[in-house]
XYZ file of C-alpha atoms in Angstrom:
738
model
C -179.432 -54.206 219.752
C -181.079 -57.082 217.914
C -183.188 -59.656 219.675
C -181.168 -62.534 218.202
C -179.500 -64.681 220.819
C -181.445 -63.305 223.764
C -182.608 -65.681 226.424
C -186.381 -66.085 226.692
C -187.661 -64.179 229.692
C -190.925 -64.554 231.598
C -193.636 -62.015 230.992
C -192.442 -58.650 232.202
C -194.463 -56.208 234.278
C -196.273 -53.536 232.254
C -193.629 -50.889 232.917
C -190.810 -53.119 231.723
C -192.828 -54.393 228.776
C -193.593 -50.834 227.749
C -189.940 -49.934 227.994
C -189.008 -52.926 225.866
C -191.604 -51.931 223.307
C -190.156 -48.444 223.133
C -186.701 -49.980 222.795
C -187.788 -51.988 219.771
C -189.155 -48.885 218.151
C -185.845 -47.124 218.697
C -187.459 -44.471 220.848
C -185.516 -45.008 224.047
C -184.513 -41.610 225.459
C -180.951 -40.710 224.591
C -178.515 -40.936 227.498
C -176.447 -37.998 228.554
C -173.066 -37.644 226.899
C -170.153 -38.515 229.145
C -168.834 -35.243 230.599
C -165.191 -34.126 230.478
C -162.918 -36.015 232.803
C -162.193 -34.318 236.087
C -158.548 -35.362 235.964
C -155.216 -34.531 234.421
C -155.991 -36.760 231.442
C -157.006 -35.852 227.959
C -160.069 -37.171 226.137
C -162.048 -39.821 227.957
C -162.734 -42.288 225.196
C -164.826 -45.335 225.904
C -164.091 -47.831 223.148
C -161.398 -50.367 223.845
C -160.537 -53.290 221.622
C -162.812 -54.531 218.919
C -166.208 -52.945 218.667
C -169.215 -55.118 219.173
C -172.736 -55.056 220.467
C -173.124 -55.498 224.168
C -175.054 -58.619 225.168
C -178.118 -58.208 227.354
C -177.541 -57.757 231.054
C -179.723 -60.809 231.651
C -177.473 -63.035 229.545
C -174.406 -61.796 231.458
C -176.027 -62.702 234.754
C -177.336 -65.993 233.457
C -173.915 -66.963 232.066
C -172.210 -66.338 235.366
C -175.010 -68.213 237.130
C -174.435 -71.302 234.967
C -170.689 -71.250 235.580
C -171.229 -71.025 239.333
C -174.001 -73.617 239.514
C -171.757 -76.138 241.224
C -171.195 -73.738 244.096
C -174.919 -73.027 244.596
C -175.098 -74.472 248.069
C -171.947 -72.954 249.534
C -172.449 -70.673 252.496
C -169.136 -68.809 252.275
C -169.741 -65.104 251.686
C -166.824 -65.000 249.262
C -168.437 -67.450 246.840
C -171.539 -65.632 245.731
C -173.959 -67.241 243.298
C -176.279 -65.269 241.094
C -179.861 -66.531 241.031
C -181.772 -66.593 237.766
C -182.854 -63.000 237.375
C -186.323 -62.500 235.949
C -187.812 -59.491 234.249
C -184.408 -58.011 233.484
C -184.135 -55.691 230.527
C -180.971 -54.345 228.941
C -179.269 -51.370 230.483
C -178.836 -48.632 227.883
C -175.309 -48.581 226.441
C -172.831 -45.977 227.494
C -172.387 -43.164 225.001
C -169.166 -43.661 223.007
C -169.069 -40.285 221.290
C -167.070 -38.599 224.003
C -164.775 -35.660 223.378
C -162.751 -33.312 225.471
C -161.016 -30.391 223.839
C -158.463 -29.752 226.555
C -157.064 -31.167 229.757
C -159.147 -30.121 232.751
C -157.342 -29.488 236.017
C -158.956 -30.068 239.390
C -158.217 -26.447 240.111
C -160.873 -25.479 237.562
C -163.694 -26.912 239.668
C -165.797 -24.095 241.041
C -166.707 -24.152 244.707
C -170.416 -24.122 243.896
C -172.112 -25.398 240.775
C -175.778 -24.850 240.139
C -177.309 -27.950 238.550
C -181.060 -28.090 238.326
C -182.507 -29.038 241.717
C -185.119 -31.712 241.271
C -187.870 -32.207 243.833
C -187.007 -35.191 246.005
C -189.691 -37.854 246.482
C -191.236 -38.075 249.913
C -189.592 -40.858 251.878
C -191.172 -42.826 254.711
C -189.853 -42.338 258.205
C -186.602 -44.242 258.774
C -187.706 -47.735 259.886
C -184.547 -48.598 261.830
C -181.694 -46.788 263.473
C -178.138 -48.070 263.483
C -178.627 -49.175 267.076
C -181.766 -51.137 266.100
C -179.871 -52.852 263.285
C -176.924 -53.770 265.489
C -179.263 -55.171 268.147
C -180.998 -57.293 265.491
C -177.627 -58.684 264.376
C -176.686 -59.458 267.989
C -179.978 -61.316 268.563
C -179.161 -63.636 265.687
C -176.188 -64.989 267.651
C -178.545 -66.484 270.206
C -181.677 -67.140 268.155
C -180.154 -68.118 264.829
C -183.114 -66.432 263.150
C -182.002 -64.079 260.350
C -185.520 -63.068 259.235
C -185.492 -59.561 260.722
C -182.038 -58.830 259.328
C -183.023 -60.324 255.976
C -186.109 -58.127 255.791
C -183.993 -55.029 256.471
C -181.575 -55.814 253.630
C -184.492 -56.704 251.337
C -186.361 -53.432 251.799
C -183.223 -51.268 251.900
C -181.463 -52.447 248.747
C -184.504 -53.087 246.570
C -184.631 -49.535 245.254
C -182.991 -46.116 245.377
C -185.789 -44.748 247.619
C -185.210 -47.700 249.933
C -181.530 -46.806 250.269
C -182.374 -43.196 251.028
C -185.048 -44.205 253.541
C -182.572 -46.351 255.441
C -179.452 -44.206 255.344
C -180.525 -40.590 254.912
C -179.951 -38.635 258.115
C -183.290 -36.891 257.807
C -185.888 -38.171 255.351
C -187.565 -34.749 255.215
C -184.376 -32.734 254.494
C -183.131 -32.068 250.953
C -179.356 -32.077 251.547
C -178.664 -30.384 248.230
C -175.185 -29.126 249.113
C -171.828 -30.466 248.025
C -170.493 -30.342 251.572
C -173.002 -32.749 253.133
C -174.242 -35.876 251.389
C -176.957 -36.264 254.023
C -175.968 -39.914 254.483
C -175.411 -41.553 257.847
C -171.938 -42.877 257.005
C -171.557 -44.846 260.231
C -174.817 -46.670 259.553
C -173.737 -47.508 255.990
C -170.426 -48.853 257.279
C -172.148 -50.960 259.939
C -174.550 -52.492 257.416
C -171.788 -53.319 254.938
C -169.441 -54.624 257.635
C -172.152 -57.046 258.762
C -173.167 -58.062 255.233
C -170.273 -60.407 254.459
C -171.014 -62.405 257.625
C -174.652 -63.025 256.739
C -175.994 -66.194 255.060
C -175.681 -66.344 251.319
C -179.390 -65.846 250.689
C -179.151 -62.389 252.292
C -176.155 -61.531 250.143
C -178.080 -62.685 247.070
C -180.969 -60.483 248.156
C -178.681 -57.425 248.229
C -177.372 -58.213 244.728
C -180.901 -58.751 243.388
C -181.974 -55.449 244.867
C -178.968 -53.704 243.333
C -179.886 -55.117 239.933
C -183.462 -53.901 240.338
C -182.210 -50.458 241.267
C -179.901 -50.265 238.257
C -182.723 -51.358 235.947
C -184.876 -48.408 236.918
C -186.204 -46.471 233.934
C -184.442 -43.094 233.901
C -186.198 -40.076 232.522
C -184.472 -36.722 232.810
C -181.776 -35.618 235.257
C -180.907 -37.532 238.400
C -182.090 -36.281 241.755
C -179.793 -35.888 244.735
C -181.401 -38.978 246.252
C -180.278 -40.901 243.151
C -176.717 -39.643 243.666
C -176.870 -40.721 247.287
C -177.935 -44.187 246.187
C -175.005 -44.459 243.764
C -172.678 -43.225 246.487
C -173.939 -45.932 248.866
C -173.949 -48.787 246.330
C -170.385 -48.053 245.247
C -169.181 -48.879 248.769
C -170.607 -52.417 248.714
C -167.759 -54.823 249.706
C -169.394 -57.607 247.683
C -167.842 -56.004 244.615
C -164.451 -57.296 245.724
C -165.535 -60.664 244.369
C -165.189 -61.346 240.640
C -168.553 -63.121 240.597
C -170.212 -59.722 241.105
C -168.233 -57.885 238.419
C -171.069 -57.836 235.883
C -173.283 -55.913 238.313
C -170.339 -53.766 239.436
C -169.544 -52.843 235.829
C -173.088 -51.634 235.198
C -173.022 -49.574 238.391
C -169.750 -47.976 237.297
C -171.162 -47.248 233.863
C -174.180 -45.441 235.247
C -171.957 -43.341 237.530
C -169.563 -42.606 234.658
C -172.376 -41.273 232.477
C -173.750 -38.835 235.018
C -173.603 -35.179 234.012
C -170.702 -33.036 235.178
C -172.749 -31.267 237.856
C -173.612 -34.638 239.424
C -169.963 -35.670 239.299
C -169.147 -32.465 241.116
C -171.390 -33.500 244.016
C -169.945 -37.012 244.143
C -166.374 -35.692 244.158
C -167.051 -33.543 247.203
C -168.867 -36.381 248.949
C -165.987 -38.766 248.238
C -163.516 -36.441 249.930
C -165.547 -36.709 253.174
C -165.053 -40.482 253.386
C -162.684 -41.895 255.984
C -159.222 -42.788 254.751
C -159.974 -46.486 255.205
C -163.201 -46.454 253.158
C -161.713 -44.197 250.493
C -158.709 -46.480 250.061
C -161.013 -49.497 249.784
C -162.897 -47.860 246.914
C -159.653 -47.125 245.067
C -158.214 -50.604 245.590
C -161.476 -52.225 244.472
C -161.477 -50.277 241.212
C -157.801 -50.964 240.525
C -158.375 -54.675 241.103
C -161.392 -54.596 238.794
C -159.264 -53.102 235.992
C -156.376 -55.513 236.606
C -158.555 -58.620 236.577
C -160.372 -57.467 233.455
C -157.013 -57.018 231.715
C -155.482 -60.260 233.024
C -158.270 -62.497 234.383
C -157.160 -65.486 236.447
C -160.203 -67.349 235.082
C -161.189 -65.824 231.735
C -164.356 -67.915 231.614
C -165.734 -65.904 234.542
C -166.118 -62.807 232.384
C -167.805 -61.985 229.102
C -165.379 -61.721 226.144
C -163.456 -58.448 226.155
C -165.031 -57.521 222.825
C -168.458 -57.677 224.441
C -167.620 -55.428 227.375
C -165.080 -52.960 226.054
C -166.749 -50.296 228.212
C -165.814 -51.917 231.537
C -162.322 -50.454 231.890
C -163.208 -46.952 230.597
C -166.121 -46.755 233.053
C -163.956 -47.864 235.973
C -161.224 -45.404 234.942
C -163.740 -42.581 234.870
C -164.930 -43.327 238.404
C -161.291 -43.575 239.521
C -160.774 -40.107 238.049
C -163.531 -38.772 240.300
C -161.838 -40.320 243.330
C -158.467 -38.952 242.248
C -159.963 -35.481 241.952
C -161.491 -35.811 245.420
C -158.139 -36.910 246.821
C -156.385 -33.883 245.319
C -158.940 -31.509 246.833
C -157.992 -32.549 250.362
C -154.869 -31.204 252.059
C -153.182 -33.405 252.977
C -154.622 -35.988 250.564
C -156.594 -38.898 251.976
C -154.090 -41.343 250.448
C -150.731 -40.858 248.677
C -151.020 -40.248 244.934
C -148.939 -43.393 244.421
C -151.841 -45.474 245.795
C -153.631 -44.803 242.498
C -150.832 -46.501 240.537
C -151.860 -49.747 238.856
C -148.716 -51.867 238.537
C -150.580 -54.224 236.205
C -150.275 -51.577 233.508
C -146.492 -52.025 233.576
C -147.133 -55.261 231.697
C -149.158 -53.903 228.786
C -147.907 -52.141 225.660
C -147.735 -48.642 227.070
C -146.234 -47.174 223.915
C -149.329 -48.317 222.041
C -151.423 -46.604 224.715
C -149.300 -43.469 224.333
C -149.554 -43.418 220.539
C -153.319 -43.957 220.742
C -153.536 -40.983 223.081
C -151.347 -38.892 220.782
C -153.296 -39.815 217.654
C -156.844 -39.964 218.971
C -156.671 -37.879 222.153
C -159.821 -35.911 221.340
C -161.825 -38.801 219.926
C -163.708 -41.730 221.414
C -160.668 -44.043 221.500
C -159.757 -45.019 225.043
C -156.194 -44.912 226.356
C -154.846 -45.219 229.881
C -152.810 -42.101 229.114
C -156.086 -40.175 229.452
C -155.902 -41.160 233.125
C -152.179 -40.740 233.874
C -152.635 -40.994 237.640
C -152.973 -44.797 237.286
C -149.659 -45.152 235.415
C -146.641 -45.679 237.674
C -143.627 -43.398 237.538
C -141.507 -46.321 236.302
C -143.873 -46.820 233.360
C -143.951 -43.085 232.619
C -140.164 -43.028 232.561
C -140.162 -45.747 229.916
C -142.681 -43.798 227.829
C -140.599 -40.609 228.046
C -137.336 -42.357 227.168
C -138.790 -44.254 224.216
C -140.565 -41.173 222.968
C -137.234 -39.382 223.222
C -135.488 -42.051 221.166
C -138.126 -41.780 218.456
C -137.826 -38.000 218.480
C -134.064 -38.270 218.188
C -134.399 -40.292 215.016
C -136.872 -37.813 213.543
C -134.944 -34.694 214.538
C -131.646 -36.140 213.303
C -132.998 -35.883 209.776
C -133.526 -32.154 210.249
C -130.948 -30.668 212.598
C -127.905 -32.577 213.708
C -127.108 -30.278 216.620
C -130.363 -30.643 218.564
C -130.475 -34.381 217.991
C -127.118 -34.741 219.691
C -128.647 -33.621 222.979
C -130.878 -36.679 223.059
C -128.208 -39.235 222.298
C -126.888 -41.452 225.060
C -123.975 -39.634 226.670
C -120.481 -41.130 226.549
C -117.917 -39.288 228.662
C -114.135 -39.327 228.483
C -111.972 -37.327 230.879
C -108.934 -35.661 229.331
C -105.765 -37.476 230.299
C -107.624 -40.501 231.669
C -108.009 -43.758 229.827
C -111.248 -45.607 230.230
C -114.388 -46.853 228.545
C -117.602 -45.180 229.707
C -120.022 -47.888 230.826
C -122.129 -45.387 232.731
C -119.786 -44.632 235.622
C -117.889 -41.819 233.900
C -121.143 -40.179 232.791
C -122.416 -40.244 236.355
C -119.154 -38.815 237.675
C -119.324 -36.024 235.095
C -122.816 -35.092 236.261
C -121.795 -35.193 239.931
C -118.787 -32.919 239.408
C -120.754 -30.498 237.246
C -123.611 -30.207 239.729
C -121.207 -29.454 242.572
C -119.646 -26.627 240.590
C -122.903 -25.106 239.351
C -124.454 -24.887 242.800
C -121.333 -23.552 244.469
C -122.121 -20.236 246.244
C -119.282 -18.471 244.411
C -121.227 -18.673 241.141
C -124.191 -16.825 242.608
C -126.745 -18.537 240.348
C -128.582 -20.197 243.224
C -129.103 -19.312 246.858
C -128.929 -22.041 249.472
C -131.524 -21.728 252.238
C -130.275 -23.472 255.376
C -133.663 -23.631 257.081
C -135.220 -25.620 254.227
C -132.009 -27.302 252.970
C -132.784 -26.381 249.387
C -131.561 -24.126 246.591
C -133.568 -21.386 244.910
C -132.921 -19.122 241.954
C -130.995 -15.945 242.635
C -133.026 -12.846 241.803
C -129.920 -10.855 240.843
C -130.321 -9.200 237.461
C -127.724 -9.903 234.780
C -127.198 -9.390 231.058
C -127.065 -13.042 230.082
C -129.192 -15.851 231.481
C -127.754 -18.580 229.245
C -126.144 -20.359 232.202
C -129.598 -21.022 233.649
C -130.530 -22.539 230.311
C -127.493 -24.824 230.569
C -128.638 -26.015 234.011
C -132.034 -26.844 232.512
C -130.342 -28.774 229.706
C -128.281 -30.653 232.276
C -131.420 -31.712 234.153
C -133.050 -32.849 230.916
C -129.972 -34.873 229.974
C -129.983 -36.543 233.381
C -133.595 -37.651 232.889
C -132.868 -39.168 229.474
C -129.664 -40.838 230.652
C -131.231 -42.224 233.847
C -128.828 -40.315 236.073
C -130.033 -39.359 239.552
C -128.840 -35.835 240.354
C -127.992 -34.645 243.848
C -130.097 -31.489 243.455
C -132.145 -29.850 246.189
C -134.852 -27.823 244.499
C -138.185 -27.314 246.327
C -141.358 -28.961 244.929
C -142.468 -25.564 243.593
C -139.643 -25.718 241.030
C -141.104 -28.819 239.380
C -144.580 -27.318 239.386
C -143.158 -24.355 237.482
C -141.360 -26.685 235.046
C -144.757 -28.077 234.040
C -146.294 -24.625 233.524
C -147.043 -25.403 230.782
C -145.867 -29.026 230.256
C -145.385 -28.369 226.538
C -143.457 -25.341 225.250
C -145.978 -22.920 223.682
C -145.620 -22.055 220.001
C -146.038 -18.377 220.740
C -142.716 -17.140 222.132
C -144.539 -14.293 223.878
C -146.515 -16.683 226.066
C -145.189 -16.605 229.656
C -143.584 -19.841 230.858
C -142.676 -21.096 234.314
C -145.475 -19.110 235.948
C -147.727 -21.122 238.231
C -150.185 -20.583 241.033
C -148.222 -20.378 244.289
C -149.329 -20.441 247.912
C -147.854 -19.789 251.312
C -147.181 -23.544 251.544
C -144.894 -23.257 248.507
C -143.028 -20.391 250.145
C -142.736 -22.350 253.399
C -140.789 -25.068 251.560
C -138.150 -22.493 250.601
C -138.238 -19.696 253.186
C -140.031 -21.104 256.243
C -139.295 -18.126 258.490
C -140.730 -15.626 256.030
C -143.752 -17.856 255.419
C -144.324 -18.038 259.181
C -144.170 -14.243 259.431
C -146.724 -13.827 256.661
C -148.987 -16.382 258.343
C -148.765 -14.351 261.536
C -149.761 -11.247 259.565
C -152.835 -13.033 258.190
C -153.971 -14.174 261.639
C -153.103 -10.964 263.482
C -156.105 -9.757 265.502
C -154.980 -6.169 266.049
C -154.875 -3.188 263.674
C -152.522 -4.254 260.851
C -152.115 -0.798 259.352
C -151.178 0.918 262.616
C -149.088 -1.886 264.126
C -147.145 -3.106 261.065
C -146.943 0.142 259.128
C -146.279 -1.663 255.821
C -147.104 -0.831 252.224
C -147.389 -2.817 249.002
C -143.659 -2.260 248.478
C -140.926 -4.804 249.223
C -137.146 -4.572 249.375
C -134.345 -6.880 248.198
C -130.592 -6.702 248.524
C -128.642 -7.110 245.292
C -124.842 -6.975 245.442
C -124.973 -4.928 248.627
C -127.561 -2.480 247.296
C -131.104 -2.357 248.690
C -133.671 -2.131 245.894
C -137.405 -1.544 246.222
C -140.216 -3.097 244.171
C -143.916 -2.260 244.118
C -146.185 -5.288 244.318
C -148.845 -3.324 242.415
C -148.947 0.101 240.735
C -148.462 2.799 243.365
C -147.745 0.127 245.944
C -145.442 2.356 247.952
C -148.449 4.550 248.758
C -150.919 1.738 249.537
C -150.911 0.706 253.214
C -151.409 -2.937 254.211
C -154.634 -3.189 256.217
C -156.797 -5.863 257.776
C -158.941 -5.709 254.650
C -156.199 -6.094 251.989
C -153.591 -8.181 253.817
C -154.555 -11.377 251.953
C -153.916 -9.607 248.665
C -150.591 -8.311 249.987
C -149.434 -11.785 251.061
C -150.437 -13.373 247.752
C -148.725 -10.646 245.698
C -145.585 -10.920 247.819
C -145.416 -14.715 247.370
C -146.029 -14.353 243.627
C -143.243 -11.753 243.455
C -140.733 -14.008 245.243
C -141.520 -17.264 243.420
C -142.563 -16.006 239.984
C -141.927 -12.395 238.992
C -138.567 -11.638 240.627
C -136.913 -14.682 238.990
C -138.897 -14.808 235.760
C -135.986 -14.419 233.322
C -133.801 -16.859 235.226
C -136.468 -19.513 235.412
C -137.655 -18.987 231.839
C -134.119 -19.707 230.595
C -134.002 -22.785 232.867
C -137.439 -23.892 231.582
C -136.448 -23.608 227.921
C -133.198 -25.488 228.593
C -134.985 -28.398 230.240
C -137.651 -28.592 227.541
C -135.098 -28.383 224.727
C -134.138 -31.911 225.778
C -137.417 -33.077 227.329
C -139.609 -31.858 224.468
C -142.069 -34.707 224.839
C -145.832 -34.704 225.118
C -145.332 -37.442 227.686
C -144.529 -34.688 230.193
C -148.271 -34.014 230.234
C -148.637 -37.336 232.038
C -146.486 -36.263 234.973
C -147.232 -34.679 238.307
C -144.633 -32.203 239.654
C -143.673 -34.767 242.304
C -142.967 -37.305 239.565
C -140.708 -34.904 237.674
C -138.754 -34.455 240.904
C -138.366 -38.221 241.264
C -137.166 -38.539 237.657
C -134.544 -35.848 238.250
C -133.246 -36.631 241.723
C -134.860 -39.907 242.799
C -137.244 -40.888 245.553
C -136.591 -40.154 249.239
C -138.198 -43.449 250.273
C -135.453 -45.910 251.282
C -135.865 -49.676 251.495
C -132.594 -51.041 252.827
C -133.923 -54.597 252.805
C -134.452 -54.244 249.049
C -130.878 -52.943 248.754
C -129.626 -55.968 250.674
C -131.475 -58.351 248.350
C -130.056 -56.764 245.185
C -126.460 -56.155 246.345
C -123.644 -57.780 244.371
C -120.383 -58.940 245.980
C -116.791 -58.979 244.801
C -114.357 -60.890 247.016
C -117.081 -61.501 249.551
C -120.008 -63.904 249.766
C -123.263 -62.771 251.318
C -122.769 -65.356 254.067
C -119.346 -64.031 255.103
C -119.101 -62.756 258.661
C -118.080 -59.221 257.612
C -121.083 -58.965 255.304
C -123.436 -60.211 258.012
C -121.990 -57.609 260.380
C -122.442 -54.942 257.727
C -126.137 -55.589 257.161
C -126.863 -55.971 260.882
C -125.346 -52.519 261.375
C -126.937 -50.839 258.329
C -130.437 -52.200 258.912
C -130.195 -50.936 262.484
C -129.135 -47.431 261.419
C -131.586 -44.553 261.857
C -132.832 -43.022 258.604
C -130.314 -40.167 258.596
C -127.336 -42.562 258.730
C -128.883 -44.773 256.041
C -129.163 -41.688 253.836
C -125.533 -40.810 254.557
C -124.456 -44.314 253.563
C -126.368 -44.049 250.295
C -124.885 -40.612 249.591
C -121.390 -41.877 250.461
C -121.576 -44.796 248.034
C -123.709 -43.389 245.195
C -123.376 -39.597 245.371
C -127.052 -39.157 246.233
C -129.204 -40.077 249.216
C -132.215 -40.772 247.020
C -133.374 -43.848 245.133
C -133.758 -44.017 241.333
C -137.131 -44.622 239.730
C -136.573 -48.360 239.350
C -135.908 -48.775 243.073
C -132.853 -50.019 244.943
C -132.232 -52.753 242.374
C -131.449 -50.099 239.754
C -128.486 -48.877 241.814
C -126.470 -52.023 240.987
C -124.911 -51.622 244.416
C -121.706 -53.610 244.941
C -119.615 -54.389 248.029
C -115.999 -55.261 247.238
C -113.378 -56.698 249.550
C -110.621 -54.214 250.284
C -107.506 -56.225 251.145
C -106.056 -53.565 253.406
C -105.549 -53.058 257.096
C -108.698 -53.155 259.179
C -107.543 -49.826 260.614
C -108.575 -48.214 257.320
C -111.930 -46.632 256.728
C -114.303 -47.851 253.996
C -113.813 -46.318 250.548
C -116.520 -45.610 247.948
C -116.409 -45.350 244.162
C -119.525 -43.244 243.576
C -119.365 -43.512 239.795
C -119.897 -47.284 240.132
C -122.049 -47.330 243.320
C -119.331 -49.442 244.895
C -118.309 -49.764 248.541
C -114.829 -51.141 249.307
C -114.967 -52.731 252.744
C -111.966 -54.051 254.705
C -112.561 -57.432 256.447
C -113.342 -56.028 259.901
C -113.194 -58.647 262.636
C -115.994 -57.357 264.854
C -119.373 -55.698 264.406
C -118.361 -52.902 266.787
C -115.252 -52.068 264.774
C -117.179 -52.146 261.483
C -119.906 -49.874 262.823
C -117.415 -47.359 264.195
C -115.366 -47.165 260.993
C -118.447 -47.049 258.775
C -120.041 -44.164 260.689
C -116.807 -42.169 260.579
C -116.472 -42.776 256.845
C -120.027 -41.868 255.822
C -120.167 -38.856 258.140
C -116.972 -37.291 256.791
C -117.104 -38.190 253.128
C -116.259 -34.774 251.729
C -112.506 -34.557 251.152
C -111.512 -38.168 251.827
C -112.864 -41.637 251.393
C -114.799 -40.446 248.316
C -113.540 -41.104 244.806
């Protein structure tokens, strides 16, 4: 970086001056290359927008200081003012030559990595305990003297050793394990919770100290104490304020450029945070990205061309948090909490094409971090990618292209123009027939209320392929199917997400657990769990072998879970292997041909690289909608024909429906739409309509499922409406359903 345009700085201390001298000579030690992302994304590029040299850190701080000069004397903790920072040298730029050859799953993380263990510096004895600190804060309420508290913040945040001295549980212990960060989390929380209520000079002191810490000259690998310091600084609530974003960005960049082994430690430390603190970290990063993309006051930030590394660095740190969240069962927060709705307003197809064209280069794309892209946005990407594929394929093979055209349905002997209703009705009727028990393709499990693939052997599995095609067509035509497959099915559909070129490569095979089995056959899963926890002699008491039995068309057939399985007894020592092999047999091997045909059918329509962006749960939502109901949202988006929303009957209707328990609300939705789940776009996408049915009030409500329409007689009382509505929605099969 040239010296042109730099602000004159006071004489620097010898260490800083020496570093600057080395910088001029071009001899600054090279920073580590950014490691592969620990997420479901592809390459983690770091360039975004036009390329340009990054201005000095000091000029960033000084610029923000000038813009905030008018607020210098405010005492509000939410209006922080940067002082003029002296002796500040440039932070080394993040490495932009970042490549990742393949997508790395969180499952790949080993339980123990062995990075080089650096000797930790000797730390002084912890000067204050949490109790001491809290007593000092309490004394301020009577004395008004903040000096003791100020001194604590000054010495703690002035350096990485200071942070470790204050917050490390034991200054003499190494804490070099992934399972224990060695940090007194309660003390950290107490200090940060008190910080925003302190005078502004204390808050400035913390920011100054953070800057000093980040300006430390790094030589060689980071120690575990350094990682602890990063872990602590990242939780600073001051970074919620845009005036601190320059400092926050540099903190994120240093964390993003740590080596993979260091990231591994941070990931496991993140997963030990409380749900509240973890969620705060995620929300802070999402807000940082959103406000950098669409700043309310653009003058607060450097030009986007001067800080193109901000968003990639924040995305990388988010990826670490996402990985930590996925390692915990159940997750600390829902995966949807990582969605950034701001991205719905950018050109996502440009992001997708960048990812497709430069996935393994240094070009950044949000598609490298798909966990931040909402399911609604992913649906748009898939549909538009499909349309573009349709145009390309049409030039080659007419037949396959037809599958990806918008469906238009006409029923023989019925006049009508398909505006979407006939297509939906066609899907509904077809699904009912396919999953009928008489066909024997799928088995319905009453305990789990879901269907699973029949393991019966047959000569032709083409019908399973047709079911897969039907599901793919529903996705591309935005039709919500009333299908009850377990989550495991969608995990298998993404194994792999792209059809392999080699036809001999197995498809639809995924890692399965007893939790997956429990979602299909809960009683069997419970029995296997009992076997695993049994304290007696398994071999003598259960008398089982590595052979299982299945009934097929009235005939009992036996299958060995491993070679010679009928002669291998199940013992206390090998029972885990037995359970895993049995689960794999039920969910993978015994239905391989059926599911492979289903897989190829689905991917013959959904042959899009955009599927790599999806989680199994998101595929399920695309196919059969979300189970989360918001009846208030349905009320706001409902259209009326013959009624006004202020009519007495309509007011009765919504009073009754909003007071329904969830099961009756689901029945109402199923009665009127053919499915009790919500499409990707939410309730508004249902285009729900209530029409006036000019018939006797003794009649029950009638639904036209192909149009999501409810025909409601003008009932005179709320009691009568509620009674008739419950009868109608609870007995919809065979009458009242068109």
